[in-house]
Amino acid sequence: MGQPRGCGARAALTGLQQMSASVSGSSTSVQSLPCPSSGSEELTDSEGSAYSGLQDSGSDSSSSDEEEEQEEGPGGGSVPRTRAKGAPRKRKTLEDDSSLEESKALLAQNEYEEDSSDEEDIRNTVGNIPMEWYQDFPHIGYDLEGKKIYKPIRNKDELDMFLEKMENPDYWRTVQDKMTGADIKLTDEQIDLVQRLQRGQFGDVHFNPYEPAVDFFTHEVMIHPVTNRPADKRSFIPSLIEKEKVSKLVHAIKMGWIKPRKPKDDTPTYYDLWAHEDPNSILGRHKMHVPAPKMKLPGHEESYNPPPEYLLSEEERLAWEQQEPAERRLSFVPRQHRSLRAVPAFPRFIHERFERCLDLYLCPRQRKMRVNVDPEDLIPKLPKPRDLQPFPTTQALVYRGHTSLVRCLSISPSGQWLVSGSDDGSVRFWEVSTARCMRTLPVGGVVKSLAWNPNPSICLVAICVEQSVLLVNPCLGDKLLYGATDQLLESYVPPEEERVQPVRWVTATAEEHGRGIRLLVQHSKAVKQVTWHGKGDYFASVVSDNSNMQVLIHQSSKRWSQNPFRRSKGLVQCVLFHPIRPYFFVATQRYVRVYNLLKQELTKKLMSNCKWVSSMAIHPGGDNIICGSYDSKLAWFDLDLSTRPYQLLRHHKRALRSVAFHRRYPLFASGSDDGTVIVCHGMVYNDLLQNPLLVPVKVLKGHALTLDLGVLDVLFHPTQPWVFSSGADGTIRLYT
């Protein structure tokens, strides 16, 4: 029984670890810790600690280096035991039996009952060093023999961490000791200490930081000294340190490094702003300095005895009194006195001094350099209009026949026929080249809008009359063409089930069919605009309403109508189909919204910077649109550039009623209530980095103002550089 205390506990602990390893089936071999005894088997505590650090290290050893022995466990079973490498084989002696009995006895009681905190088995034997040094290495240091102490295998992934967090109720109070690698459960006292430190309180609960102060020294002056110690020698002589500091300050003052403070002078100082006019002064060295204006020196007329030619006659004095003060050559009347003693006091002395002070005060201190800019350089360099031909310049034809103002125009895709709608309740079809009226269709109401089908294989015109859209076959031109159009409309087969629609499709009666009307699309409110899609099957109509039923899209082949919007975004002025892409433009009073018909979503919202949009037109390329407004502005939008106008043109003096693009030529036109049509050159380049070129080239006049209205609609010929305009004077004019 001569073993040191704690050796039996270690042996028992090692036996338990071996037992747990054999039960769990782990392949990790655990080396036994031999108890220090006399002879060659004696090991120091540090060596035993170093060997204990090899637990859980997962280092695989060959079977030749280890030998397993069967040892009887506490329960009577056999416990496998491994022998450390290089350790001599133990003989079964009486000491082994006694150590086994002692380990059994120690297992029955708490092995930490008599141990103090200083005698804990510290697994880490590398010393008190920062563990961060080894965070990127598989080991945590070296033992006394210079071998690596490997880290325990604790590879927990996120799933293991989550399961432990969910299943372990003490997960929140468990921390890992970096020195030993063990998980430590904090006690309630330790958690309370941490929480108090986080709140900025004292660690000790019983510490009172606000205890009353103890007056250790009395405020009463005592007669006798506290100590009987004799006074120092330095208390009788001047301080050498202070003497050294004073000498340093005196030396700095002598050298000029420290300047003594000057007494502050309280007397006010007056100075002349313009006294330093010599070039060597501060103000004179300023390059832009302006010298003070000099007073005009007195002349002969200010003398007390001027020559006779400077004296005013009676007529000159009366004329001087009748003049304005600013127009007088002299601000005083010259007088003659016989001597200097007879000169009276000057009555305007104070006024002249005040004006002199104003001259000095208001004179600029600095000469400002003005930028010499030629006004011609500020005007952009635009090409000459004759270099941008062809464009319409002269009035060629006047189409007369309507008795009231002509509101709308449209032209056939071939450019041979022109249709116009008027307030006189009639629609007239004209031949473009001869200005001859081919047909007159009475519709019995004001024609707000009309549009010829852009498909050249369909001869059909949509006309807005009050609450209906009339689909009219004008029966002009090729008989095969308009005959095929009638066959297309008659081939419609109604569906078996009646569908709910926002409008009513009505087939024309025999009388209406004889006049050319084929279909009537009856709306609930008055229709103010109609426009066709480029393919010629769909058309859109705008209703004078403030609900979500303002815009409707119709399909003529299936006689089907639908409402594309769920709610109203404002009062819709006009709509337009994109010529190439499935986009739909809706212009309200101040905005233009671009919708994607395939995705059924809002693509862009253009801000017009106008008070009230009146009309809209799109470039044949599809990337630029123009908007006319009632506040006499024309806004050009580049859809690839910005949602704000690329340029605002203010060429007209009054409200714009209509705008139009040419299909082939780089031309656009605008008609206004001032009775003019302005034709502009609008070149859009294929290079996206080059901005469009906008040049006004011609102002076309000819319409007479009627009822305070001028040009109501403009329209370009599809192939020729011609422009049509309809006015409130009841005429249609062609400019070529």
XYZ file of C-alpha atoms in Angstrom:
736
model
C 0.000 0.000 0.000
C 2.906 2.328 -0.523
C 1.362 4.044 -3.558
C 0.837 7.812 -3.609
C -2.668 9.109 -3.045
C -4.660 9.457 -6.272
C -2.870 6.623 -8.124
C -5.676 4.198 -7.398
C -8.186 6.771 -8.542
C -6.327 7.163 -11.816
C -6.187 3.421 -12.316
C -9.880 3.136 -11.613
C -10.643 5.996 -13.987
C -8.545 4.332 -16.661
C -10.362 1.075 -16.126
C -13.694 2.808 -16.500
C -12.577 4.458 -19.730
C -11.418 1.077 -21.072
C -14.713 -0.446 -20.094
C -16.678 2.284 -21.877
C -14.487 1.919 -24.946
C -15.082 -1.840 -25.062
C -18.821 -1.442 -24.561
C -19.221 1.186 -27.275
C -17.222 -0.866 -29.743
C -14.847 2.003 -30.458
C -11.607 1.210 -32.217
C -9.779 3.913 -30.299
C -7.100 2.367 -28.112
C -6.677 3.932 -24.707
C -3.276 3.674 -23.115
C -3.167 2.914 -19.433
C -1.482 5.253 -17.039
C 0.979 3.318 -14.871
C 1.074 4.354 -11.270
C 4.416 5.686 -10.135
C 6.180 3.216 -7.907
C 9.729 2.459 -6.903
C 12.162 1.241 -9.482
C 12.304 1.906 -13.192
C 8.514 2.120 -13.502
C 8.379 5.433 -11.650
C 6.901 8.390 -13.666
C 6.511 11.993 -12.723
C 3.168 13.722 -12.525
C 3.899 15.793 -15.571
C 4.642 12.688 -17.614
C 1.419 11.090 -16.457
C -0.465 14.239 -17.441
C 1.168 14.258 -20.826
C 0.093 10.662 -21.404
C -3.380 11.497 -20.246
C -3.591 14.112 -23.016
C -3.490 11.306 -25.561
C -6.998 10.223 -24.655
C -9.585 10.702 -27.405
C -6.756 11.665 -29.739
C -7.700 8.989 -32.201
C -4.064 8.100 -32.956
C -3.954 4.580 -34.348
C -1.213 2.293 -33.050
C -0.145 -1.060 -34.401
C -0.973 -4.187 -32.516
C 2.693 -4.919 -32.067
C 3.139 -1.775 -29.941
C 0.241 -2.602 -27.652
C -0.690 -5.648 -25.715
C -4.100 -6.156 -24.272
C -4.571 -7.794 -20.953
C -7.738 -8.980 -19.376
C -8.265 -7.467 -15.993
C -11.028 -8.204 -13.657
C -13.418 -5.235 -13.435
C -15.383 -4.012 -10.496
C -18.385 -6.096 -11.443
C -16.421 -9.289 -11.730
C -16.135 -9.137 -15.529
C -12.994 -8.907 -17.547
C -11.908 -5.411 -18.648
C -9.449 -5.100 -21.581
C -6.375 -3.174 -20.616
C -3.725 -1.778 -22.914
C -0.170 -1.265 -21.977
C 1.684 1.923 -22.914
C 4.384 1.730 -25.529
C 7.763 0.910 -24.044
C 6.410 0.157 -20.580
C 7.555 -3.177 -19.073
C 4.977 -5.908 -18.655
C 3.625 -5.991 -15.111
C 3.708 -9.172 -13.141
C 0.720 -10.276 -11.232
C 1.860 -9.694 -7.720
C 0.310 -9.016 -4.427
C 0.649 -5.273 -5.120
C -1.609 -5.573 -8.162
C -4.266 -7.267 -6.116
C -4.019 -4.604 -3.432
C -4.230 -1.791 -6.012
C -7.305 -3.437 -7.529
C -8.977 -3.607 -4.154
C -8.090 -0.009 -3.468
C -9.575 1.110 -6.829
C -12.781 -0.754 -5.965
C -12.943 1.048 -2.657
C -12.297 4.406 -4.250
C -15.011 3.838 -6.839
C -17.487 3.433 -4.057
C -16.799 6.932 -2.798
C -16.338 10.297 -4.500
C -12.779 10.508 -5.733
C -12.890 14.329 -5.643
C -13.957 14.425 -2.036
C -10.476 15.072 -0.656
C -8.915 16.724 -3.731
C -8.481 20.468 -3.783
C -8.710 22.624 -6.901
C -4.932 22.731 -7.124
C -4.749 18.958 -7.498
C -7.030 18.712 -10.540
C -5.833 16.574 -13.402
C -5.070 19.217 -16.000
C -5.190 17.406 -19.331
C -3.195 20.066 -21.143
C 0.497 19.863 -20.277
C 1.793 22.345 -22.844
C 1.830 25.164 -20.332
C -0.014 28.441 -19.976
C 0.188 29.577 -23.596
C -2.479 31.044 -25.942
C -4.363 28.151 -27.500
C -4.926 30.306 -30.621
C -1.405 29.379 -31.706
C -2.564 25.847 -32.481
C -6.040 26.517 -33.855
C -4.935 25.629 -37.411
C -2.999 22.494 -36.375
C -4.212 19.002 -35.449
C -2.280 19.089 -32.158
C -2.251 21.445 -29.181
C 1.434 21.304 -28.202
C 4.134 18.859 -27.179
C 4.738 16.689 -24.131
C 7.923 16.330 -22.138
C 9.339 13.846 -24.630
C 8.781 16.257 -27.534
C 5.848 14.317 -29.021
C 2.741 16.015 -30.347
C -0.313 16.082 -28.152
C -3.197 15.653 -30.585
C -6.514 17.359 -30.169
C -9.494 15.246 -29.202
C -11.743 14.332 -32.120
C -14.688 16.637 -31.656
C -15.818 17.193 -35.226
C -19.380 18.318 -34.709
C -21.189 19.478 -37.806
C -24.132 21.857 -37.872
C -26.630 18.997 -37.549
C -24.918 17.663 -34.402
C -24.830 21.166 -32.956
C -28.520 21.640 -33.702
C -29.508 18.272 -32.193
C -27.472 18.993 -29.081
C -29.059 22.422 -28.848
C -32.544 20.926 -29.087
C -32.011 17.885 -26.817
C -29.596 19.163 -24.177
C -31.452 21.419 -21.693
C -28.113 22.716 -20.351
C -26.794 23.702 -23.792
C -27.099 27.407 -23.040
C -24.907 27.175 -19.931
C -22.247 24.849 -21.388
C -18.913 26.302 -22.499
C -15.780 24.679 -23.854
C -12.481 24.992 -22.022
C -9.805 25.750 -24.584
C -7.014 24.511 -22.306
C -8.460 21.034 -21.781
C -10.990 20.777 -24.595
C -13.685 19.663 -22.161
C -17.268 20.942 -21.959
C -17.943 22.691 -18.654
C -21.421 23.335 -17.295
C -21.601 26.707 -15.565
C -23.165 26.873 -12.138
C -25.869 29.312 -11.122
C -23.330 31.442 -9.239
C -21.079 31.690 -12.311
C -24.013 32.618 -14.572
C -25.121 35.254 -12.084
C -21.564 36.651 -12.026
C -21.460 36.842 -15.855
C -24.840 38.576 -16.012
C -23.823 41.110 -13.373
C -20.611 41.902 -15.288
C -22.584 42.294 -18.546
C -24.869 44.805 -16.836
C -21.849 46.775 -15.664
C -22.354 45.881 -11.985
C -19.861 44.655 -9.414
C -19.039 40.973 -9.378
C -19.569 40.601 -5.632
C -23.233 40.673 -4.703
C -22.522 41.884 -1.206
C -20.300 44.796 -2.261
C -21.908 48.197 -1.643
C -20.277 50.946 -3.728
C -22.281 53.635 -1.968
C -21.165 53.126 1.600
C -20.813 56.284 3.703
C -17.325 57.740 3.568
C -15.184 57.316 6.632
C -13.485 60.502 7.748
C -10.051 59.154 8.616
C -8.576 62.597 9.299
C -10.270 65.171 11.443
C -10.876 68.670 10.093
C -9.779 70.219 13.369
C -6.236 71.571 13.408
C -4.161 69.697 15.975
C -1.587 71.452 18.095
C 0.911 68.643 18.192
C 2.331 67.066 15.010
C 1.253 63.588 14.056
C 4.849 62.399 13.766
C 7.988 63.447 15.503
C 10.102 63.047 12.398
C 12.658 65.866 11.871
C 12.153 68.131 8.838
C 14.075 67.419 5.621
C 16.905 69.571 4.400
C 15.033 70.299 1.120
C 12.355 72.149 3.091
C 14.873 74.899 3.999
C 16.416 75.551 0.535
C 14.755 76.607 -2.781
C 13.591 73.848 -5.101
C 16.241 72.903 -7.647
C 13.646 71.502 -10.098
C 11.701 74.755 -10.101
C 14.927 76.696 -10.583
C 15.738 74.581 -13.647
C 12.259 75.164 -15.134
C 12.489 78.927 -14.588
C 15.911 79.089 -16.222
C 14.543 77.243 -19.258
C 11.654 79.710 -19.583
C 13.999 82.700 -19.247
C 16.250 81.281 -21.967
C 13.251 80.732 -24.272
C 12.074 84.343 -23.741
C 15.587 85.645 -24.507
C 15.799 83.581 -27.691
C 12.388 84.792 -28.820
C 10.752 81.349 -28.679
C 8.244 82.560 -26.097
C 6.834 86.047 -26.433
C 5.308 87.711 -23.402
C 1.728 88.855 -23.681
C 1.272 92.441 -24.726
C -1.202 94.571 -22.819
C -4.478 94.836 -24.727
C -5.128 98.262 -26.193
C -8.767 99.244 -25.729
C -8.605 102.344 -27.933
C -10.560 101.829 -31.209
C -8.577 101.897 -34.419
C -9.758 103.647 -37.567
C -8.258 102.954 -40.930
C -8.854 103.982 -44.503
C -9.965 101.250 -46.843
C -8.382 102.947 -49.837
C -5.217 104.351 -48.238
C -2.921 101.608 -49.544
C -3.028 102.227 -53.249
C 0.654 101.796 -53.944
C 1.554 98.551 -55.720
C 3.709 97.404 -52.772
C 0.770 97.266 -50.361
C -1.342 94.194 -49.664
C -4.320 95.520 -51.573
C -2.044 96.732 -54.349
C -0.505 93.291 -54.761
C -3.960 91.898 -55.483
C -4.181 91.606 -59.239
C -7.869 92.459 -59.410
C -7.628 95.471 -57.075
C -9.672 98.549 -58.034
C -8.370 101.919 -56.772
C -10.776 104.276 -55.034
C -12.558 106.720 -57.347
C -11.003 110.171 -57.232
C -13.072 113.282 -56.680
C -13.346 115.645 -59.597
C -11.029 118.566 -59.124
C -12.730 122.017 -58.936
C -12.745 124.096 -62.126
C -12.944 127.785 -62.865
C -16.735 127.799 -62.476
C -16.338 126.924 -58.779
C -14.097 129.886 -58.079
C -15.371 132.682 -55.825
C -14.498 135.116 -58.628
C -14.945 133.172 -61.929
C -14.272 134.690 -65.337
C -17.294 136.419 -66.931
C -17.764 133.673 -69.543
C -18.537 131.132 -66.767
C -21.336 133.239 -65.267
C -24.896 132.324 -66.374
C -27.162 134.875 -67.966
C -30.794 135.250 -66.865
C -32.088 133.038 -69.697
C -29.485 130.369 -68.965
C -30.339 130.437 -65.261
C -34.077 129.993 -65.999
C -33.292 127.136 -68.371
C -31.021 125.558 -65.720
C -33.831 125.687 -63.140
C -36.291 124.007 -65.512
C -33.971 121.061 -66.236
C -34.028 117.795 -64.291
C -31.179 117.449 -61.737
C -29.739 114.508 -63.669
C -29.732 116.468 -66.944
C -27.929 119.574 -65.674
C -24.381 120.116 -66.826
C -23.493 121.792 -63.527
C -25.000 120.898 -60.184
C -24.700 124.540 -59.003
C -24.980 128.087 -60.344
C -21.604 129.890 -60.563
C -21.570 133.108 -58.501
C -19.154 136.031 -58.254
C -18.029 137.482 -54.923
C -15.849 140.558 -54.474
C -13.620 138.841 -51.873
C -13.075 135.477 -50.205
C -14.457 136.883 -46.960
C -17.832 137.436 -48.644
C -18.269 133.787 -49.669
C -21.238 132.330 -47.669
C -21.364 128.858 -46.170
C -21.879 125.994 -48.651
C -25.412 124.604 -48.077
C -24.817 121.243 -49.829
C -21.666 120.308 -47.951
C -23.226 117.448 -45.918
C -25.013 116.070 -48.989
C -21.788 116.032 -51.023
C -19.877 114.337 -48.221
C -22.576 111.680 -47.997
C -22.421 111.037 -51.741
C -18.639 110.803 -51.537
C -18.925 108.175 -48.787
C -21.448 106.284 -50.902
C -19.009 106.315 -53.814
C -16.286 104.847 -51.621
C -18.586 102.298 -49.989
C -20.322 101.072 -53.120
C -17.263 100.961 -55.330
C -16.379 97.314 -56.051
C -13.212 96.123 -54.285
C -12.421 93.652 -57.023
C -12.619 93.768 -60.755
C -14.674 90.840 -62.043
C -13.562 89.352 -65.288
C -16.464 88.908 -67.616
C -16.434 85.914 -69.895
C -16.399 87.119 -73.452
C -18.730 84.679 -75.136
C -19.925 85.101 -78.655
C -23.729 84.759 -78.654
C -23.479 82.736 -81.831
C -21.476 80.080 -79.979
C -24.360 79.486 -77.577
C -26.672 78.453 -80.406
C -26.239 74.760 -81.274
C -24.746 74.065 -84.636
C -27.705 72.738 -86.610
C -27.625 71.775 -90.268
C -29.286 74.044 -92.758
C -32.880 73.127 -93.677
C -32.065 72.806 -97.387
C -29.624 70.015 -96.502
C -32.443 68.071 -94.832
C -34.817 67.859 -97.792
C -37.271 66.445 -98.746
C -39.983 67.868 -96.505
C -43.313 69.616 -97.287
C -42.911 73.295 -98.065
C -45.900 74.554 -100.072
C -49.667 74.123 -100.016
C -50.730 71.976 -102.993
C -54.416 71.061 -102.567
C -57.406 72.160 -100.500
C -60.182 69.618 -99.880
C -63.471 71.500 -99.451
C -66.879 70.035 -98.682
C -67.364 69.889 -94.931
C -69.620 72.557 -93.429
C -68.182 72.413 -89.912
C -64.798 71.882 -88.295
C -62.929 68.763 -89.413
C -61.743 66.909 -86.318
C -59.916 63.854 -87.630
C -58.142 62.408 -90.665
C -56.913 58.993 -91.766
C -55.342 57.618 -94.926
C -55.368 54.221 -96.578
C -52.178 52.080 -96.457
C -51.675 52.587 -100.207
C -51.915 56.381 -99.871
C -54.636 56.663 -102.535
C -57.674 57.444 -100.360
C -58.203 59.893 -97.513
C -61.057 59.827 -95.007
C -62.140 62.745 -92.824
C -64.679 63.139 -90.016
C -66.431 66.382 -89.168
C -68.844 67.927 -86.704
C -71.432 68.203 -89.489
C -72.270 64.510 -88.927
C -70.665 63.169 -92.075
C -67.621 61.156 -93.085
C -66.114 61.947 -96.486
C -63.792 59.781 -98.576
C -61.423 61.708 -100.852
C -59.048 60.844 -103.633
C -55.681 62.217 -102.544
C -54.268 63.156 -105.933
C -57.343 65.050 -107.247
C -59.040 66.326 -104.024
C -62.310 64.795 -105.348
C -64.865 63.593 -102.791
C -65.610 59.970 -103.729
C -68.200 59.156 -101.070
C -70.083 60.896 -98.295
C -71.333 58.777 -95.389
C -73.829 60.489 -93.036
C -73.465 59.035 -89.540
C -75.877 61.282 -87.664
C -73.457 62.604 -85.043
C -70.155 64.273 -84.327
C -67.199 62.180 -85.530
C -64.558 62.348 -82.781
C -62.020 59.923 -84.272
C -61.504 57.544 -87.162
C -58.762 55.173 -88.282
C -58.146 53.257 -91.503
C -57.064 49.652 -91.025
C -53.238 49.541 -91.537
C -53.406 46.041 -93.063
C -53.268 46.537 -96.870
C -55.293 43.349 -97.438
C -58.305 44.640 -95.441
C -60.447 47.572 -96.552
C -62.019 48.708 -93.310
C -62.407 52.021 -91.451
C -63.263 52.391 -87.738
C -65.332 55.514 -86.986
C -66.247 56.872 -83.501
C -69.760 58.315 -83.444
C -71.235 59.155 -80.036
C -71.397 55.816 -78.105
C -70.573 53.477 -81.009
C -67.617 52.442 -83.129
C -68.701 51.796 -86.741
C -66.702 49.374 -88.872
C -67.238 50.682 -92.431
C -66.196 49.138 -95.734
C -65.806 52.168 -98.067
C -65.836 49.928 -101.194
C -63.123 51.995 -102.877
C -60.378 50.758 -105.166
C -59.941 47.093 -105.979
C -63.205 45.119 -105.967
C -61.419 41.916 -105.013
C -59.952 43.691 -101.992
C -63.130 45.064 -100.457
C -65.036 41.934 -101.523
C -62.556 39.793 -99.571
C -63.083 42.078 -96.583
C -66.847 41.437 -96.634
C -66.260 37.694 -96.934
C -63.911 37.841 -93.923
C -66.529 39.584 -91.796
C -69.344 37.269 -92.938
C -67.308 34.143 -92.121
C -67.686 34.810 -88.398
C -69.276 31.914 -86.483
C -70.752 32.920 -83.108
C -69.681 30.781 -80.134
C -72.050 28.281 -78.582
C -72.017 29.977 -75.186
C -72.704 33.670 -74.947
C -69.745 35.461 -73.368
C -70.018 38.454 -71.049
C -68.460 41.486 -72.727
C -68.176 45.164 -71.753
C -69.628 46.176 -75.176
C -72.273 44.882 -77.577
C -71.433 43.778 -81.124
C -74.338 44.482 -83.479
C -74.544 43.479 -87.131
C -75.595 46.317 -89.450
C -79.093 46.396 -90.871
C -79.801 46.173 -94.594
C -80.026 49.944 -94.904
C -76.755 50.473 -93.015
C -75.140 47.704 -95.052
C -76.048 49.563 -98.225
C -74.233 52.648 -96.906
C -71.103 50.584 -96.143
C -71.537 49.945 -92.414
C -70.763 46.347 -91.510
C -70.563 46.200 -87.683
C -71.484 48.418 -84.734
C -69.610 48.153 -81.417
C -71.915 49.823 -78.916
C -70.301 51.210 -75.714
C -71.886 52.450 -72.496
C -70.387 55.947 -72.772
C -69.277 58.277 -75.551
C -66.196 57.089 -77.487
C -63.493 59.689 -78.136
C -60.680 57.745 -79.827
C -60.066 54.591 -81.827
C -56.740 53.158 -83.024
C -55.727 49.965 -84.885
C -53.031 47.445 -84.117
C -50.396 47.012 -86.851
C -51.687 43.556 -87.873
C -55.186 44.927 -88.500
C -57.205 42.488 -86.352
C -57.245 44.312 -83.007
C -58.291 47.877 -82.301
C -58.580 49.897 -79.075
C -61.157 52.482 -78.087
C -61.121 55.174 -75.394
C -64.372 56.031 -73.599
C -65.155 59.315 -71.852
C -65.409 57.812 -68.386
C -63.492 57.996 -65.123
C -63.760 54.293 -64.200
C -61.595 51.329 -65.123
C -63.664 50.892 -68.331
C -61.965 53.812 -70.110
C -59.805 51.655 -72.407
C -61.182 48.613 -74.248
C -59.421 46.301 -76.705
C -61.503 44.621 -79.415
C -60.824 41.762 -81.850
C -62.794 42.180 -85.068
C -62.398 38.619 -86.387
C -63.833 37.028 -83.212
C -66.055 39.989 -82.253
C -64.625 39.832 -78.763
C -63.895 42.774 -76.436
C -62.081 42.931 -73.141
C -61.094 45.428 -70.485
C -57.307 45.249 -69.874
C -57.223 47.351 -66.679
C -58.618 46.626 -63.248
C -58.559 50.160 -61.920
C -58.281 53.646 -63.290
C -54.941 55.494 -63.265
C -56.397 58.857 -64.272
C -58.286 60.404 -67.142
C -57.046 58.648 -70.303
C -56.456 61.036 -73.238
C -55.297 58.665 -75.980
C -53.861 55.170 -76.505
C -51.479 53.684 -79.045
C -50.122 50.264 -80.103
C -46.390 49.723 -80.535
C -45.606 49.096 -84.230
C -43.260 46.137 -83.580
C -43.374 44.887 -79.974
C -46.366 43.849 -77.833
C -46.446 47.176 -75.993
C -49.452 49.391 -75.327
C -49.127 53.132 -74.622
C -51.732 54.865 -72.446
C -51.478 58.653 -72.092
C -53.204 60.312 -69.142
C -53.149 64.016 -68.361
C -49.519 64.115 -67.169
C -48.038 60.639 -67.661
C -47.592 58.056 -70.393
C -47.683 54.468 -69.164
C -46.157 51.667 -71.250
C -47.680 48.206 -70.675
C -46.414 44.835 -71.840
C -49.413 42.962 -73.244
C -47.747 39.540 -73.049
C -46.564 39.813 -69.450
C -49.577 41.994 -68.519
C -47.494 44.366 -66.434
C -46.400 47.988 -66.386
C -43.037 48.406 -68.112
C -42.383 52.166 -67.882
C -44.001 55.335 -66.683
C -42.984 58.412 -68.672
C -43.239 61.856 -67.060
C -44.214 64.375 -69.716
C -43.424 67.600 -67.789
C -46.614 68.982 -69.348
C -49.835 70.077 -67.708
C -52.205 68.251 -70.041
C -51.249 65.762 -72.767
C -53.452 66.079 -75.852
C -52.018 63.688 -78.445
C -49.312 61.095 -78.964
C -47.405 59.508 -81.852
C -44.757 56.803 -82.007
C -41.691 56.559 -84.241
C -41.766 53.690 -86.789
C -38.675 52.254 -85.091
C -40.602 52.070 -81.835
C -37.949 53.579 -79.527
C -39.109 57.219 -79.578
C -42.477 58.848 -79.023
C -43.705 62.449 -79.106
C -46.490 63.963 -77.025
C -48.338 67.204 -77.725
C -49.907 69.144 -74.861
C -52.419 71.902 -74.379
C -49.740 74.130 -72.791
C -48.052 74.500 -76.231
C -45.210 72.010 -75.590
C -44.035 69.052 -77.618
C -42.130 66.423 -75.615
C -39.784 63.972 -77.363
C -39.116 60.780 -75.376
C -36.241 58.398 -75.994
C -37.483 55.170 -74.390
C -33.960 53.730 -74.125
C -32.579 56.872 -72.513
C -34.859 58.025 -69.722
C -38.410 58.292 -68.468
C -38.209 62.072 -68.763
C -38.342 63.999 -72.051
C -35.146 64.035 -74.084
C -36.213 67.446 -75.414
C -39.107 69.851 -74.931
C -39.964 71.921 -78.024
C -41.840 75.198 -77.474
C -42.281 76.320 -81.075
C -46.038 76.876 -81.015
C -47.721 79.786 -79.300
C -50.963 78.006 -78.451
C -52.252 74.529 -77.602
C -51.132 71.543 -79.656
C -54.001 69.428 -81.001
C -52.193 66.697 -82.926
C -48.737 65.250 -83.610
C -47.640 62.724 -86.249
C -44.580 60.773 -87.445
C -43.766 59.863 -91.040
C -43.387 56.137 -91.669
C -40.362 56.351 -93.963
C -38.810 59.809 -93.767
C -37.213 61.325 -90.625
C -40.050 63.844 -90.265
C -42.591 64.693 -87.592
C -45.229 67.429 -87.527
C -47.422 69.181 -84.981
C -50.648 71.126 -85.460
C -51.681 73.896 -83.110
C -54.503 76.294 -82.352
C -52.345 79.125 -83.690
C -53.271 77.912 -87.197
C -49.819 76.596 -88.145
C -48.266 73.214 -88.831
C -44.585 72.972 -87.893
C -42.621 70.271 -89.689
C -39.426 69.106 -87.956
C -36.576 66.856 -89.031
C -36.180 64.067 -86.458
C -33.345 61.723 -87.326
C -32.974 58.660 -85.081
C -29.602 56.947 -85.471
C -28.896 53.247 -85.212
C -25.988 54.037 -82.924
C -27.436 54.007 -79.413
C -24.717 56.361 -78.180
C -25.771 59.109 -80.620
C -28.671 61.314 -79.614
C -31.526 62.030 -82.045
C -31.190 65.131 -84.209
C -34.231 67.430 -83.927
C -34.363 70.423 -86.293
C -37.477 72.486 -87.107
C -37.456 72.965 -90.873
C -40.753 74.562 -91.943
C -43.769 76.462 -90.618
C -46.824 75.802 -92.806
C -49.668 78.303 -92.710
C -53.025 78.374 -94.449
C -55.801 77.572 -91.996
C -57.971 80.402 -90.701
C -58.789 80.562 -86.996
C -62.442 79.692 -86.339
C -64.066 79.660 -82.881
C -60.594 80.252 -81.429
C -59.455 76.912 -82.926
C -56.808 76.281 -85.572
C -55.369 72.997 -86.834
C -57.170 69.993 -85.296
C -55.332 67.051 -86.892
C -52.163 66.400 -88.902
C -51.298 63.299 -90.904
C -48.381 62.211 -93.126
C -48.720 60.420 -96.434
C -47.503 56.794 -96.045
C -44.989 56.959 -98.911
C -44.528 60.599 -100.005
C -43.082 63.487 -97.914
C -46.520 65.127 -97.817
C -48.527 66.245 -94.822
C -52.304 66.676 -94.476
C -53.931 69.021 -91.987
C -57.565 69.521 -91.032
C -58.752 72.732 -89.439
C -61.660 74.385 -87.692
C -62.367 76.328 -90.907
C -63.841 73.151 -92.459
C -61.021 72.549 -94.940
C -58.349 69.882 -95.407
C -55.031 71.024 -96.833
C -52.241 69.056 -98.444
C -48.661 70.405 -98.213
C -46.093 68.913 -100.559
